[in-house]
GROMACS .gro file of N, CA and C in nm:
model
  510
    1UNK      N    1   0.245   7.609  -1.226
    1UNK     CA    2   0.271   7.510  -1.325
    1UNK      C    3   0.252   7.372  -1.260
    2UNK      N    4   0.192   7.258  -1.375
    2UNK     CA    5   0.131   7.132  -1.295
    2UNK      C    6   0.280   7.082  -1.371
    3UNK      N    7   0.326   6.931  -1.239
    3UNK     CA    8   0.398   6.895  -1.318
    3UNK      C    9   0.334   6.737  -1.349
    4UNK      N   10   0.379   6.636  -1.418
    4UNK     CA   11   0.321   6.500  -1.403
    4UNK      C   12   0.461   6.432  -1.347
    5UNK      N   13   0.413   6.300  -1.308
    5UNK     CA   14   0.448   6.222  -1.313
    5UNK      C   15   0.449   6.038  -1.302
    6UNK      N   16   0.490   5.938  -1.274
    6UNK     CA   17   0.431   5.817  -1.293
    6UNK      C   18   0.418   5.775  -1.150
    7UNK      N   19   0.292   5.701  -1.114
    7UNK     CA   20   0.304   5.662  -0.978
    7UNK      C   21   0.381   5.530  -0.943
    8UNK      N   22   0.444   5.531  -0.842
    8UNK     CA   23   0.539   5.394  -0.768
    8UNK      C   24   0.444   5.300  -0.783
    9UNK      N   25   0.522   5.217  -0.811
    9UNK     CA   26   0.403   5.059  -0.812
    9UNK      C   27   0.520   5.000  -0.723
   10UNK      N   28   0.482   4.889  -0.639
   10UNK     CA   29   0.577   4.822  -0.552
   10UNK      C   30   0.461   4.682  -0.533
   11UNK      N   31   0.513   4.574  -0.503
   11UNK     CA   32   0.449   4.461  -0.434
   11UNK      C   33   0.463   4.391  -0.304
   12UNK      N   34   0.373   4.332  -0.300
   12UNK     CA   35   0.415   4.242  -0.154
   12UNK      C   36   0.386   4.077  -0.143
   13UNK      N   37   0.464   4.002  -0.172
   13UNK     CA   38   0.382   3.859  -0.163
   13UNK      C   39   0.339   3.819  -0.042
   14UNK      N   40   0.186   3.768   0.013
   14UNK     CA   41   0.106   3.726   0.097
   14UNK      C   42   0.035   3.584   0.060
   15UNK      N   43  -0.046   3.546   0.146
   15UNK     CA   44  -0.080   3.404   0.105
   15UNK      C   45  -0.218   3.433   0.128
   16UNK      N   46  -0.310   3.358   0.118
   16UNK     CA   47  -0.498   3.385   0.132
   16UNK      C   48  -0.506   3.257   0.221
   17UNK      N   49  -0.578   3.215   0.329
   17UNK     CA   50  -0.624   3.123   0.444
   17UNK      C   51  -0.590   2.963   0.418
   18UNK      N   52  -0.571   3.007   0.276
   18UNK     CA   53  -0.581   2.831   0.238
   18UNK      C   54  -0.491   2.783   0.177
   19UNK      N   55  -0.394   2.875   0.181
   19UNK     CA   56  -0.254   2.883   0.155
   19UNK      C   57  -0.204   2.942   0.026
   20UNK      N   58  -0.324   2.950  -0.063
   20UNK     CA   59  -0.281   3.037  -0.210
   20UNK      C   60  -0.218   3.136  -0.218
   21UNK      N   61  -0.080   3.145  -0.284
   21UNK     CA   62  -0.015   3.271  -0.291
   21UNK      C   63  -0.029   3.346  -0.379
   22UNK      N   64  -0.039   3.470  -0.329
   22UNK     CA   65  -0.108   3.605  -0.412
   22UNK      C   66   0.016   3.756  -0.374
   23UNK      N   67   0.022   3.807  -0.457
   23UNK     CA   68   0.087   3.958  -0.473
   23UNK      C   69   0.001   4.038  -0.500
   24UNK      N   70  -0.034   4.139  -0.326
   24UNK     CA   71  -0.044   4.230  -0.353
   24UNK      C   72   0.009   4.389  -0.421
   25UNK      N   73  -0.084   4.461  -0.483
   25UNK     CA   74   0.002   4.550  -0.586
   25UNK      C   75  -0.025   4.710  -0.474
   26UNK      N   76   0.095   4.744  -0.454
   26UNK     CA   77   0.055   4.882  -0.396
   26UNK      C   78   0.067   4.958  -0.463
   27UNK      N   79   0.043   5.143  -0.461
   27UNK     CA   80   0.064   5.239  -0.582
   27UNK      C   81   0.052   5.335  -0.467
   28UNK      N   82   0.170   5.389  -0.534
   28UNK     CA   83   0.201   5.535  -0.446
   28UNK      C   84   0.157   5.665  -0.562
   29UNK      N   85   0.087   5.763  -0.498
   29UNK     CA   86   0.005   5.850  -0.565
   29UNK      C   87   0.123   5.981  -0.615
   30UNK      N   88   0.113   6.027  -0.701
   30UNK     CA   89   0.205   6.146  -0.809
   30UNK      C   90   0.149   6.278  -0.683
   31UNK      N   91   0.250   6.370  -0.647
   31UNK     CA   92   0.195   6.446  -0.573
   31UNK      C   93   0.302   6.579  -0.647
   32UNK      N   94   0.310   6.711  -0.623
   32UNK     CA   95   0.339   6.795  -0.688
   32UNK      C   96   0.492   6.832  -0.607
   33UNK      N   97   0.598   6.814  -0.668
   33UNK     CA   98   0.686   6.851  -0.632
   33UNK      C   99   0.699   6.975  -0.498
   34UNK      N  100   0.744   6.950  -0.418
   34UNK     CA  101   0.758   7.048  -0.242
   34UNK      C  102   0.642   6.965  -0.177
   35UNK      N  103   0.544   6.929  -0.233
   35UNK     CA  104   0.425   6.824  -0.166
   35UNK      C  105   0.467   6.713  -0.104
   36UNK      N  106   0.425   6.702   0.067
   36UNK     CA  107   0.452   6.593   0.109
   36UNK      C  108   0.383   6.457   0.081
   37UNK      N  109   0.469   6.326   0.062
   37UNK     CA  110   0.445   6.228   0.024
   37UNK      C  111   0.269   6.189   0.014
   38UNK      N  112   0.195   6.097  -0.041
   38UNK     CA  113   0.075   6.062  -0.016
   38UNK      C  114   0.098   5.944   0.018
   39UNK      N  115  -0.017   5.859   0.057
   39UNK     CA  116   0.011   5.737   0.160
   39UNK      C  117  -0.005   5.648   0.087
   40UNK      N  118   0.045   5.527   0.042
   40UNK     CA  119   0.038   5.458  -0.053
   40UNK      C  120  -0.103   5.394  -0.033
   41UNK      N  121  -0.145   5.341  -0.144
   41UNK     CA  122  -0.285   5.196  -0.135
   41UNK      C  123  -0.250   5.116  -0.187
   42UNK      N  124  -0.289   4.996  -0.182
   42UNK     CA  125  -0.363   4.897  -0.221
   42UNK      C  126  -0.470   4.922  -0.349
   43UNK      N  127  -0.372   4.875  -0.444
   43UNK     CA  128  -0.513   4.895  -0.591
   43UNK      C  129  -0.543   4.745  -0.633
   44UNK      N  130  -0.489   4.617  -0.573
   44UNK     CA  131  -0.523   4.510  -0.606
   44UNK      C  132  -0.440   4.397  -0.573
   45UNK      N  133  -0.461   4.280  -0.631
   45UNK     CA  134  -0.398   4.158  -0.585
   45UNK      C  135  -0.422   4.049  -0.720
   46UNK      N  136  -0.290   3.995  -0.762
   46UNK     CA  137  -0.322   3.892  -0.829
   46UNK      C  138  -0.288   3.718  -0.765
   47UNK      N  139  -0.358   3.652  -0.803
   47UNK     CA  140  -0.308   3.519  -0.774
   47UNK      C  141  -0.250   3.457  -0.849
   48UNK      N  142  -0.136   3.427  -0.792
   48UNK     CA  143   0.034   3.382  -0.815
   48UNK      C  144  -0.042   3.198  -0.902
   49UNK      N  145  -0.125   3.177  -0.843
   49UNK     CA  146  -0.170   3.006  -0.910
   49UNK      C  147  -0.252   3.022  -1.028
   50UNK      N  148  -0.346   3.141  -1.076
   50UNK     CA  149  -0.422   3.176  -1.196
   50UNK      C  150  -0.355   3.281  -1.239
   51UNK      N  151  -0.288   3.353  -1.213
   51UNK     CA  152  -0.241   3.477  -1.298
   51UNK      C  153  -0.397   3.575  -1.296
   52UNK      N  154  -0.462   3.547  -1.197
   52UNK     CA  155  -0.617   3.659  -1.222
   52UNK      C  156  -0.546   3.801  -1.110
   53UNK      N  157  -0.591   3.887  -1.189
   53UNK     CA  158  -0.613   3.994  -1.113
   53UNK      C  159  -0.721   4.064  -1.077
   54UNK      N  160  -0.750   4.097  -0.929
   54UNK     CA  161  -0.858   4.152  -0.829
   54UNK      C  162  -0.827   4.314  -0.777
   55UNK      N  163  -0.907   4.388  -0.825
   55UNK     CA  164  -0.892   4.506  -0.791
   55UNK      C  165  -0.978   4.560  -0.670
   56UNK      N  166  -0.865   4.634  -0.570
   56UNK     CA  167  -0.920   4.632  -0.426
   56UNK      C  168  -0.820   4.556  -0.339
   57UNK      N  169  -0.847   4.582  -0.238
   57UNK     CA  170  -0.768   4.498  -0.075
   57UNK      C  171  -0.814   4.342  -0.115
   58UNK      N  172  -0.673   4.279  -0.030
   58UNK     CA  173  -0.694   4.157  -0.092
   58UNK      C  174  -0.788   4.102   0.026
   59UNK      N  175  -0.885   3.963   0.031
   59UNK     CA  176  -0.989   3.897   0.099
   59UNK      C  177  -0.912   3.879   0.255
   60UNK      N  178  -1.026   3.911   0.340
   60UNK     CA  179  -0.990   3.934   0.454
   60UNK      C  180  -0.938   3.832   0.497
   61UNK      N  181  -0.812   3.795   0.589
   61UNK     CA  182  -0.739   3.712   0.639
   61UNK      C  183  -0.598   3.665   0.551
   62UNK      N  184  -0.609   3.749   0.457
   62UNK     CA  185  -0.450   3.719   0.374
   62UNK      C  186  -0.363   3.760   0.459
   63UNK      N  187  -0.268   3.709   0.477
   63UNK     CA  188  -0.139   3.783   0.535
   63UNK      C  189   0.023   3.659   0.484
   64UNK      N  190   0.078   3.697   0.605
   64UNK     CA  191   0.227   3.606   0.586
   64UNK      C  192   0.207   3.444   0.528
   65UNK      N  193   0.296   3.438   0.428
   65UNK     CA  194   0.282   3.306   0.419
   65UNK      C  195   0.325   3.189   0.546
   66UNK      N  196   0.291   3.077   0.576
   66UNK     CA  197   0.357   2.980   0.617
   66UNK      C  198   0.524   2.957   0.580
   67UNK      N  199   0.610   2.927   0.658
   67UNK     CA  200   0.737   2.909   0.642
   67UNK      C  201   0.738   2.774   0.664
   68UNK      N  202   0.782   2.683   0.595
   68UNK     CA  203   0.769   2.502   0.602
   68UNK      C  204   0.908   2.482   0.597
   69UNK      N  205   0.985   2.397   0.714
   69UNK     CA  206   1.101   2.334   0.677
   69UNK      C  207   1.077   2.213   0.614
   70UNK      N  208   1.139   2.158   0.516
   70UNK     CA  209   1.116   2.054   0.427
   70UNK      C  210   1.070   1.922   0.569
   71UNK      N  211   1.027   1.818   0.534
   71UNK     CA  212   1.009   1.698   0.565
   71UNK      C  213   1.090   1.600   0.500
   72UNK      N  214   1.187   1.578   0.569
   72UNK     CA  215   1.282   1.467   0.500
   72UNK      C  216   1.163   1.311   0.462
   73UNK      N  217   1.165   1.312   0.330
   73UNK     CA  218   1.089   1.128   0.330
   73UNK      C  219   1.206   1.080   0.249
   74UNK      N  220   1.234   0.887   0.269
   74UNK     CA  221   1.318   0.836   0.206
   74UNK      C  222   1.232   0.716   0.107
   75UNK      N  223   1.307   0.725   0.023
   75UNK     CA  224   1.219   0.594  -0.070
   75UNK      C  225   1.287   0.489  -0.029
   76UNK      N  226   1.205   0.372  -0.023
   76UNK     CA  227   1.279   0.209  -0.027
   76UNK      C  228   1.178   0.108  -0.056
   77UNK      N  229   1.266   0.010  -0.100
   77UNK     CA  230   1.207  -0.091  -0.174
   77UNK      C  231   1.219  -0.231  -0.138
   78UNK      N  232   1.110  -0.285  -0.085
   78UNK     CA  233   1.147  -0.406  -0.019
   78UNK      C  234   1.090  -0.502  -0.123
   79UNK      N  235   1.138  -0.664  -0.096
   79UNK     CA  236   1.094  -0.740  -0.197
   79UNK      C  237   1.056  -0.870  -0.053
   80UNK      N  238   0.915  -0.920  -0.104
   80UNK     CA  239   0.817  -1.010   0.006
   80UNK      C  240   0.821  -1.140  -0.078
   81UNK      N  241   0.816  -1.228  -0.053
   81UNK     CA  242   0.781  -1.353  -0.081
   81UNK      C  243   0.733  -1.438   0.078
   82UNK      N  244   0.622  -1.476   0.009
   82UNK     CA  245   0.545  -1.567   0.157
   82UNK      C  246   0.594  -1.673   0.222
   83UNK      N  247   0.522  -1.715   0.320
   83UNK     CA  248   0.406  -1.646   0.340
   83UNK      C  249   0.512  -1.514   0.509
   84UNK      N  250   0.470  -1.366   0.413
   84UNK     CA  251   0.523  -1.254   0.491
   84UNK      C  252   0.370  -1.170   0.489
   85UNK      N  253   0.402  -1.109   0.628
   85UNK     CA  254   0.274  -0.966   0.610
   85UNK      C  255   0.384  -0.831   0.627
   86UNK      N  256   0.353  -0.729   0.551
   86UNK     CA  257   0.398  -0.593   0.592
   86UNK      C  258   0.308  -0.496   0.626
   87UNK      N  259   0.316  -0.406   0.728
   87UNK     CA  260   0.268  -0.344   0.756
   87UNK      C  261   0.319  -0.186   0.777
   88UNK      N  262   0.230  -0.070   0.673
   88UNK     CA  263   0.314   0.046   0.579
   88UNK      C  264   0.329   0.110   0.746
   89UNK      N  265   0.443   0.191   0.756
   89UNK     CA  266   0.509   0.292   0.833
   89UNK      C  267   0.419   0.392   0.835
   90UNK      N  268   0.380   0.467   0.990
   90UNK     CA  269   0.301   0.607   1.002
   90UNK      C  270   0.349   0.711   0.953
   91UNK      N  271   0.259   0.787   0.855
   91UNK     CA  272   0.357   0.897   0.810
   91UNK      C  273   0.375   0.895   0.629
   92UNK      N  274   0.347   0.784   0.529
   92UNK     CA  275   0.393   0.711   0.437
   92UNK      C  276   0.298   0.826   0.385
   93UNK      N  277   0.344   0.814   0.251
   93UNK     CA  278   0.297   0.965   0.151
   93UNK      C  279   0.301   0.838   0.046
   94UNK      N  280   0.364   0.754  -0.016
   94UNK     CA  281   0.301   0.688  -0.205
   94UNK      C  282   0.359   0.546  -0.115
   95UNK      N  283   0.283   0.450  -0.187
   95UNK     CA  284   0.313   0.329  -0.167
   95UNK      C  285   0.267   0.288  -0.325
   96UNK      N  286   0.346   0.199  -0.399
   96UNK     CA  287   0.316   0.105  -0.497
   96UNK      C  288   0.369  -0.025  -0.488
   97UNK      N  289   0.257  -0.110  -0.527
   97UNK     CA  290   0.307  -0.236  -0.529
   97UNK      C  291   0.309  -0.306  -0.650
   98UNK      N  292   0.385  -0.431  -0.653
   98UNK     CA  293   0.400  -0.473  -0.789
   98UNK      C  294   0.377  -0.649  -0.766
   99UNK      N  295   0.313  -0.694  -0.794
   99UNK     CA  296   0.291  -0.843  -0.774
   99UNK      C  297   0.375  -0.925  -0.877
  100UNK      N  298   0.501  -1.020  -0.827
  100UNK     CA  299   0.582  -1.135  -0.930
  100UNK      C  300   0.457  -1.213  -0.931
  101UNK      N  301   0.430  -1.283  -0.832
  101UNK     CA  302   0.328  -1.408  -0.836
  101UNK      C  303   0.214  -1.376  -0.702
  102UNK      N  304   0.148  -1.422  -0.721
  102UNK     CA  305   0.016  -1.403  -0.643
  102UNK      C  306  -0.024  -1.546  -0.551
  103UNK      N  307  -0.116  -1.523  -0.479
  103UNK     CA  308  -0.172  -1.458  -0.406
  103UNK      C  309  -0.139  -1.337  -0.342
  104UNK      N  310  -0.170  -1.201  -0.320
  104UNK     CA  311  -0.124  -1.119  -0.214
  104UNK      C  312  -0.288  -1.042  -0.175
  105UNK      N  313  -0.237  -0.998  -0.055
  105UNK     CA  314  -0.394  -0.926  -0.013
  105UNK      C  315  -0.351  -0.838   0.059
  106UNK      N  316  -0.412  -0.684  -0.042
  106UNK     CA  317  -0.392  -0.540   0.040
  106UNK      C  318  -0.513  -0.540   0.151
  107UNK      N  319  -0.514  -0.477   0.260
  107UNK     CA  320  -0.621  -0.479   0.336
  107UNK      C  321  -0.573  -0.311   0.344
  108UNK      N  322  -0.636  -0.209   0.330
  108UNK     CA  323  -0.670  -0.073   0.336
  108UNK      C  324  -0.716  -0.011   0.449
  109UNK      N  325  -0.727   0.113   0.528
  109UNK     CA  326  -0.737   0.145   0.622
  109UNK      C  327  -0.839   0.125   0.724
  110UNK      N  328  -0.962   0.119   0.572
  110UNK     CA  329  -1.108   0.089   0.651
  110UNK      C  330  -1.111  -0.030   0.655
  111UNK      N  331  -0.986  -0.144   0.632
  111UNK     CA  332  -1.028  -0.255   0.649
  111UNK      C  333  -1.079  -0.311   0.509
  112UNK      N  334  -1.097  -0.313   0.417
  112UNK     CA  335  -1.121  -0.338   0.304
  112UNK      C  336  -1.015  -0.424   0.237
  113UNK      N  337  -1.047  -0.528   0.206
  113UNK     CA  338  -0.929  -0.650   0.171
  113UNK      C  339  -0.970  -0.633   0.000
  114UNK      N  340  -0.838  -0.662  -0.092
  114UNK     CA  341  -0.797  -0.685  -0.240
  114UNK      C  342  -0.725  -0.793  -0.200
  115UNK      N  343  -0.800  -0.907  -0.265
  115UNK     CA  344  -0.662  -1.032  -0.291
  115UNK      C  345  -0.609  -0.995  -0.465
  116UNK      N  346  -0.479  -1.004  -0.506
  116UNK     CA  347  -0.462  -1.019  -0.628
  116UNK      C  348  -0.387  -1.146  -0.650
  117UNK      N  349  -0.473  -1.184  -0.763
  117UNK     CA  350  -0.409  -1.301  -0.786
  117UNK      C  351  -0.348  -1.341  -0.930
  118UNK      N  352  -0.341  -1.212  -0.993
  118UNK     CA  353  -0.219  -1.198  -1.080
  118UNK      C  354  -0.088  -1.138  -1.132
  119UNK      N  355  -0.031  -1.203  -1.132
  119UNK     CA  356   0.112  -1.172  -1.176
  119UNK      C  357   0.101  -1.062  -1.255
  120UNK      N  358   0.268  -0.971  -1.206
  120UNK     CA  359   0.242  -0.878  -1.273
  120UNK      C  360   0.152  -0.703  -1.232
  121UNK      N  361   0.056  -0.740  -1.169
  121UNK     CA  362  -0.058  -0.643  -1.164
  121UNK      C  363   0.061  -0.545  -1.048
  122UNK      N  364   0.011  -0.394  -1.059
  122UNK     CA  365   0.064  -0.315  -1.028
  122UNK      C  366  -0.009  -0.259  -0.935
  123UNK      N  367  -0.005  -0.172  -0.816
  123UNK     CA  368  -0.136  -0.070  -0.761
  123UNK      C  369  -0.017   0.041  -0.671
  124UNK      N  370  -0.084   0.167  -0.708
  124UNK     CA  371  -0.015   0.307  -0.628
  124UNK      C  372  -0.136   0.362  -0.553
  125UNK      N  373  -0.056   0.415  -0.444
  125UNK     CA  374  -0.144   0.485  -0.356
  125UNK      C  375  -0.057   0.612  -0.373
  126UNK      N  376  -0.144   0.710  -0.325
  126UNK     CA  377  -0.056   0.867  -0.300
  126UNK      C  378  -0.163   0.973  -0.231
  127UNK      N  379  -0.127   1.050  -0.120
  127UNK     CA  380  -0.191   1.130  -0.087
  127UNK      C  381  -0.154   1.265  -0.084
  128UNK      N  382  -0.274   1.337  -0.077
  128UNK     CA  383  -0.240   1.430  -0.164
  128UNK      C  384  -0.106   1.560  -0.029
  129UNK      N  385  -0.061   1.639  -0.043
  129UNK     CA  386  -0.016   1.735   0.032
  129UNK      C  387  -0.059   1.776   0.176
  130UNK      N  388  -0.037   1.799   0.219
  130UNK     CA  389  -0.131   1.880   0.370
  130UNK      C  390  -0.062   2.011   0.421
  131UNK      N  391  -0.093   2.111   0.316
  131UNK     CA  392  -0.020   2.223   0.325
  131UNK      C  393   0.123   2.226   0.276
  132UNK      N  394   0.217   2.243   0.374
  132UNK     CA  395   0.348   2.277   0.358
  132UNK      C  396   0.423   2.107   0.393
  133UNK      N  397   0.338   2.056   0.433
  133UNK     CA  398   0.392   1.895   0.494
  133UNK      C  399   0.323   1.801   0.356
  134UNK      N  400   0.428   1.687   0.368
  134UNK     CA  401   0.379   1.598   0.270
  134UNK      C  402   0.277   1.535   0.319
  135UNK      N  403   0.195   1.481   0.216
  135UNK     CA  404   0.079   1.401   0.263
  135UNK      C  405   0.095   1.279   0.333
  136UNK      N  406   0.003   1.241   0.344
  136UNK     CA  407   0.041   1.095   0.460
  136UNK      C  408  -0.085   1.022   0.433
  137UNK      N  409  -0.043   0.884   0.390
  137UNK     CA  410  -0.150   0.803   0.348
  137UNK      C  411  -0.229   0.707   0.493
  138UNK      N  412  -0.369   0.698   0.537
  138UNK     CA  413  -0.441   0.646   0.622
  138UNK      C  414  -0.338   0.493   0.669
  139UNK      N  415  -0.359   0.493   0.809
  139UNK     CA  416  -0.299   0.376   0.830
  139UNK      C  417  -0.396   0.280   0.967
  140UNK      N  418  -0.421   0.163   0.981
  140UNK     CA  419  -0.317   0.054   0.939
  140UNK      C  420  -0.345   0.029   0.793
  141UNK      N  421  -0.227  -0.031   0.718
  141UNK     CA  422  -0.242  -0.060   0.595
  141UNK      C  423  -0.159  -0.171   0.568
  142UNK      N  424  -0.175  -0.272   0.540
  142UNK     CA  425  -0.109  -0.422   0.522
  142UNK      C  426  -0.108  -0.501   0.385
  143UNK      N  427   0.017  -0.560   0.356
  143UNK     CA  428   0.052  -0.620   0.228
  143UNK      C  429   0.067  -0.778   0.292
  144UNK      N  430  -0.010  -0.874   0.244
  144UNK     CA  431  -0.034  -0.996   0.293
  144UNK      C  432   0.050  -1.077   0.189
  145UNK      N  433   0.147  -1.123   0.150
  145UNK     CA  434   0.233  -1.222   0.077
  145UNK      C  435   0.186  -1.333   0.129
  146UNK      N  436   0.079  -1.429   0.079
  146UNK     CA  437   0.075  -1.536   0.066
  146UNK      C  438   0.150  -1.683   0.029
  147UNK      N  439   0.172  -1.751   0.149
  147UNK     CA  440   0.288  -1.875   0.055
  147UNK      C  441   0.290  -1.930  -0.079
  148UNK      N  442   0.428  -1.891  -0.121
  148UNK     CA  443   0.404  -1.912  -0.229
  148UNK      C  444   0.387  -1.752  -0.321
  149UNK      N  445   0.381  -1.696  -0.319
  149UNK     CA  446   0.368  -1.536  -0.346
  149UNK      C  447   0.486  -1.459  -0.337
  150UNK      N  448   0.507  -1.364  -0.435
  150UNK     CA  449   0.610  -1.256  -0.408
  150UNK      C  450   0.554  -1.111  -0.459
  151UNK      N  451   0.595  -1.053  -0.403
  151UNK     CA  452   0.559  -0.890  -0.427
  151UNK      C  453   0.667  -0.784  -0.391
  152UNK      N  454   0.681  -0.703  -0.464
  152UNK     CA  455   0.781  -0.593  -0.449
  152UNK      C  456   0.705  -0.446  -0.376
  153UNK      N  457   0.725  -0.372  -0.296
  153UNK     CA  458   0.672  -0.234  -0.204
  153UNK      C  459   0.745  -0.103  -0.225
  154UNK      N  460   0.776  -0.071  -0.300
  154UNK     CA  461   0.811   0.041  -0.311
  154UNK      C  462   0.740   0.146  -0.217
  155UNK      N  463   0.783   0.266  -0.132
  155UNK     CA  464   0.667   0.332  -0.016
  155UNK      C  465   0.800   0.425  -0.037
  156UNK      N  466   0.765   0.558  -0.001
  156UNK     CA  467   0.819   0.676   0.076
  156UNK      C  468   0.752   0.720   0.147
  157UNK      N  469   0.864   0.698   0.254
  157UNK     CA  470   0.814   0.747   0.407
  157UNK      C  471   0.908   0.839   0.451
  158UNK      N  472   0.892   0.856   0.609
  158UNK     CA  473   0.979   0.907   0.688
  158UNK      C  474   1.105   0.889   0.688
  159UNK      N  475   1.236   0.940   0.696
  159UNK     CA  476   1.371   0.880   0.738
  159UNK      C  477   1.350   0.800   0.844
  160UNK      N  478   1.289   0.884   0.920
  160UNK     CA  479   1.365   0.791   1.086
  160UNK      C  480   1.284   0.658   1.106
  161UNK      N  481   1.182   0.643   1.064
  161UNK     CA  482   1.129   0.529   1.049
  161UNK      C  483   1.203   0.374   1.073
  162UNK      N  484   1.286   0.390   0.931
  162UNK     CA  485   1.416   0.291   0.924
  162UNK      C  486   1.341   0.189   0.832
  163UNK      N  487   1.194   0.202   0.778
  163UNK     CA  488   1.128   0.072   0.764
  163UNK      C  489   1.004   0.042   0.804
  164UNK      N  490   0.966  -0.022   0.768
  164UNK     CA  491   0.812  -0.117   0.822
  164UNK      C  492   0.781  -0.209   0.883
  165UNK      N  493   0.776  -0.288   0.959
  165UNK     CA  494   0.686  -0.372   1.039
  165UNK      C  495   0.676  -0.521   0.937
  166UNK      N  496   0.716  -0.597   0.930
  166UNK     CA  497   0.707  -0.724   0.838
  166UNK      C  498   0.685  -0.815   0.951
  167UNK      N  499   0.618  -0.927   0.961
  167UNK     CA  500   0.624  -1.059   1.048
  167UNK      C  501   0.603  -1.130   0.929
  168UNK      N  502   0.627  -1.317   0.984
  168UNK     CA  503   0.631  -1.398   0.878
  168UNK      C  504   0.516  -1.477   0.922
  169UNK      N  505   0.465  -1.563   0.890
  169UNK     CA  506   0.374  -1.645   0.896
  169UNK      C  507   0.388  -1.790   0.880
  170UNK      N  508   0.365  -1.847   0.953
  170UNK     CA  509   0.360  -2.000   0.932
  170UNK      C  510   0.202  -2.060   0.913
   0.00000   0.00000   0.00000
């Protein structure tokens, strides 16, 4: 006499090279009662970011995910009036600025200068992730408060930092 029955399904969460997390699906095979166990497989893998499912072993080099302890960043908000320069903290993940009155001049990593010279005008930077660590925006990067000028910096950075780099100008 045959008997049936349903095969074990079990999973395993793994990650793919580039950090995408995926669950592999294993399946343990129906074998006939007094029959010793069969060896489980691998019948596929879906990805945890599309919901697609791939039938077969998952792409060579999947394995353990990365374990990330958080990165402490703190937000703060400084307020410039000229004539001040700031210069953003190593490590800085969003910077936005907000111009009261103008003149001010961003100068950007490659060196690339923005004077703004109206009130009001806003600009965000943000970079993107770097794996399990927050992103970190290119540096040197400088906020020029012109005399006569005020601007507000909003940035999250590092804790330990404490801050940014400001000199004043005469």
């Amino acid at each position: 006499m045959t008997t049936c029955c349903s095969p074990s399904l079990t999973s395993q969460p793994l990650c793919l090279q580039d950090g995408t997390p995926i669950t592999v699906l294993i399946e343990g095979a129906c074998v006939d009662c007094g029959t010793a166990a069969a060896q489980p497989a691998v019948t596929g893998w879906v990805d945890l970011t599309t919901g697609a499912f791939t039938p077969g072993p998952p792409p060579a080099g999947a394995g353990p995910c990365d374990q990330c302890d958080p990165t402490p960043l703190c937000p703060q908000l400084l307020g410039l009036s000229g004539p001040e320069t700031w210069a953003m903290p190593e490590g800085t993940e969003s910077v936005s600025i907000q111009v009261a009155c103008g003149p001010v001049i961003v100068t950007d990593c490659a060196g690339n200068e923005t004077q703004i010279n109206e009130c009001g005008t806003g600009l965000n930077w943000s970079a993107p992730p770097g794996g399990c660590a927050p992103g970190r925006l290119c540096t040197p990067f400088t906020v020029q408060v012109l005399d006569g000028a005020a601007a507000y910096i909003n940035f999250l950075g590092p804790c330990d930092q404490g801050g940014a780099t400001m000199s004043g100008e005469n």
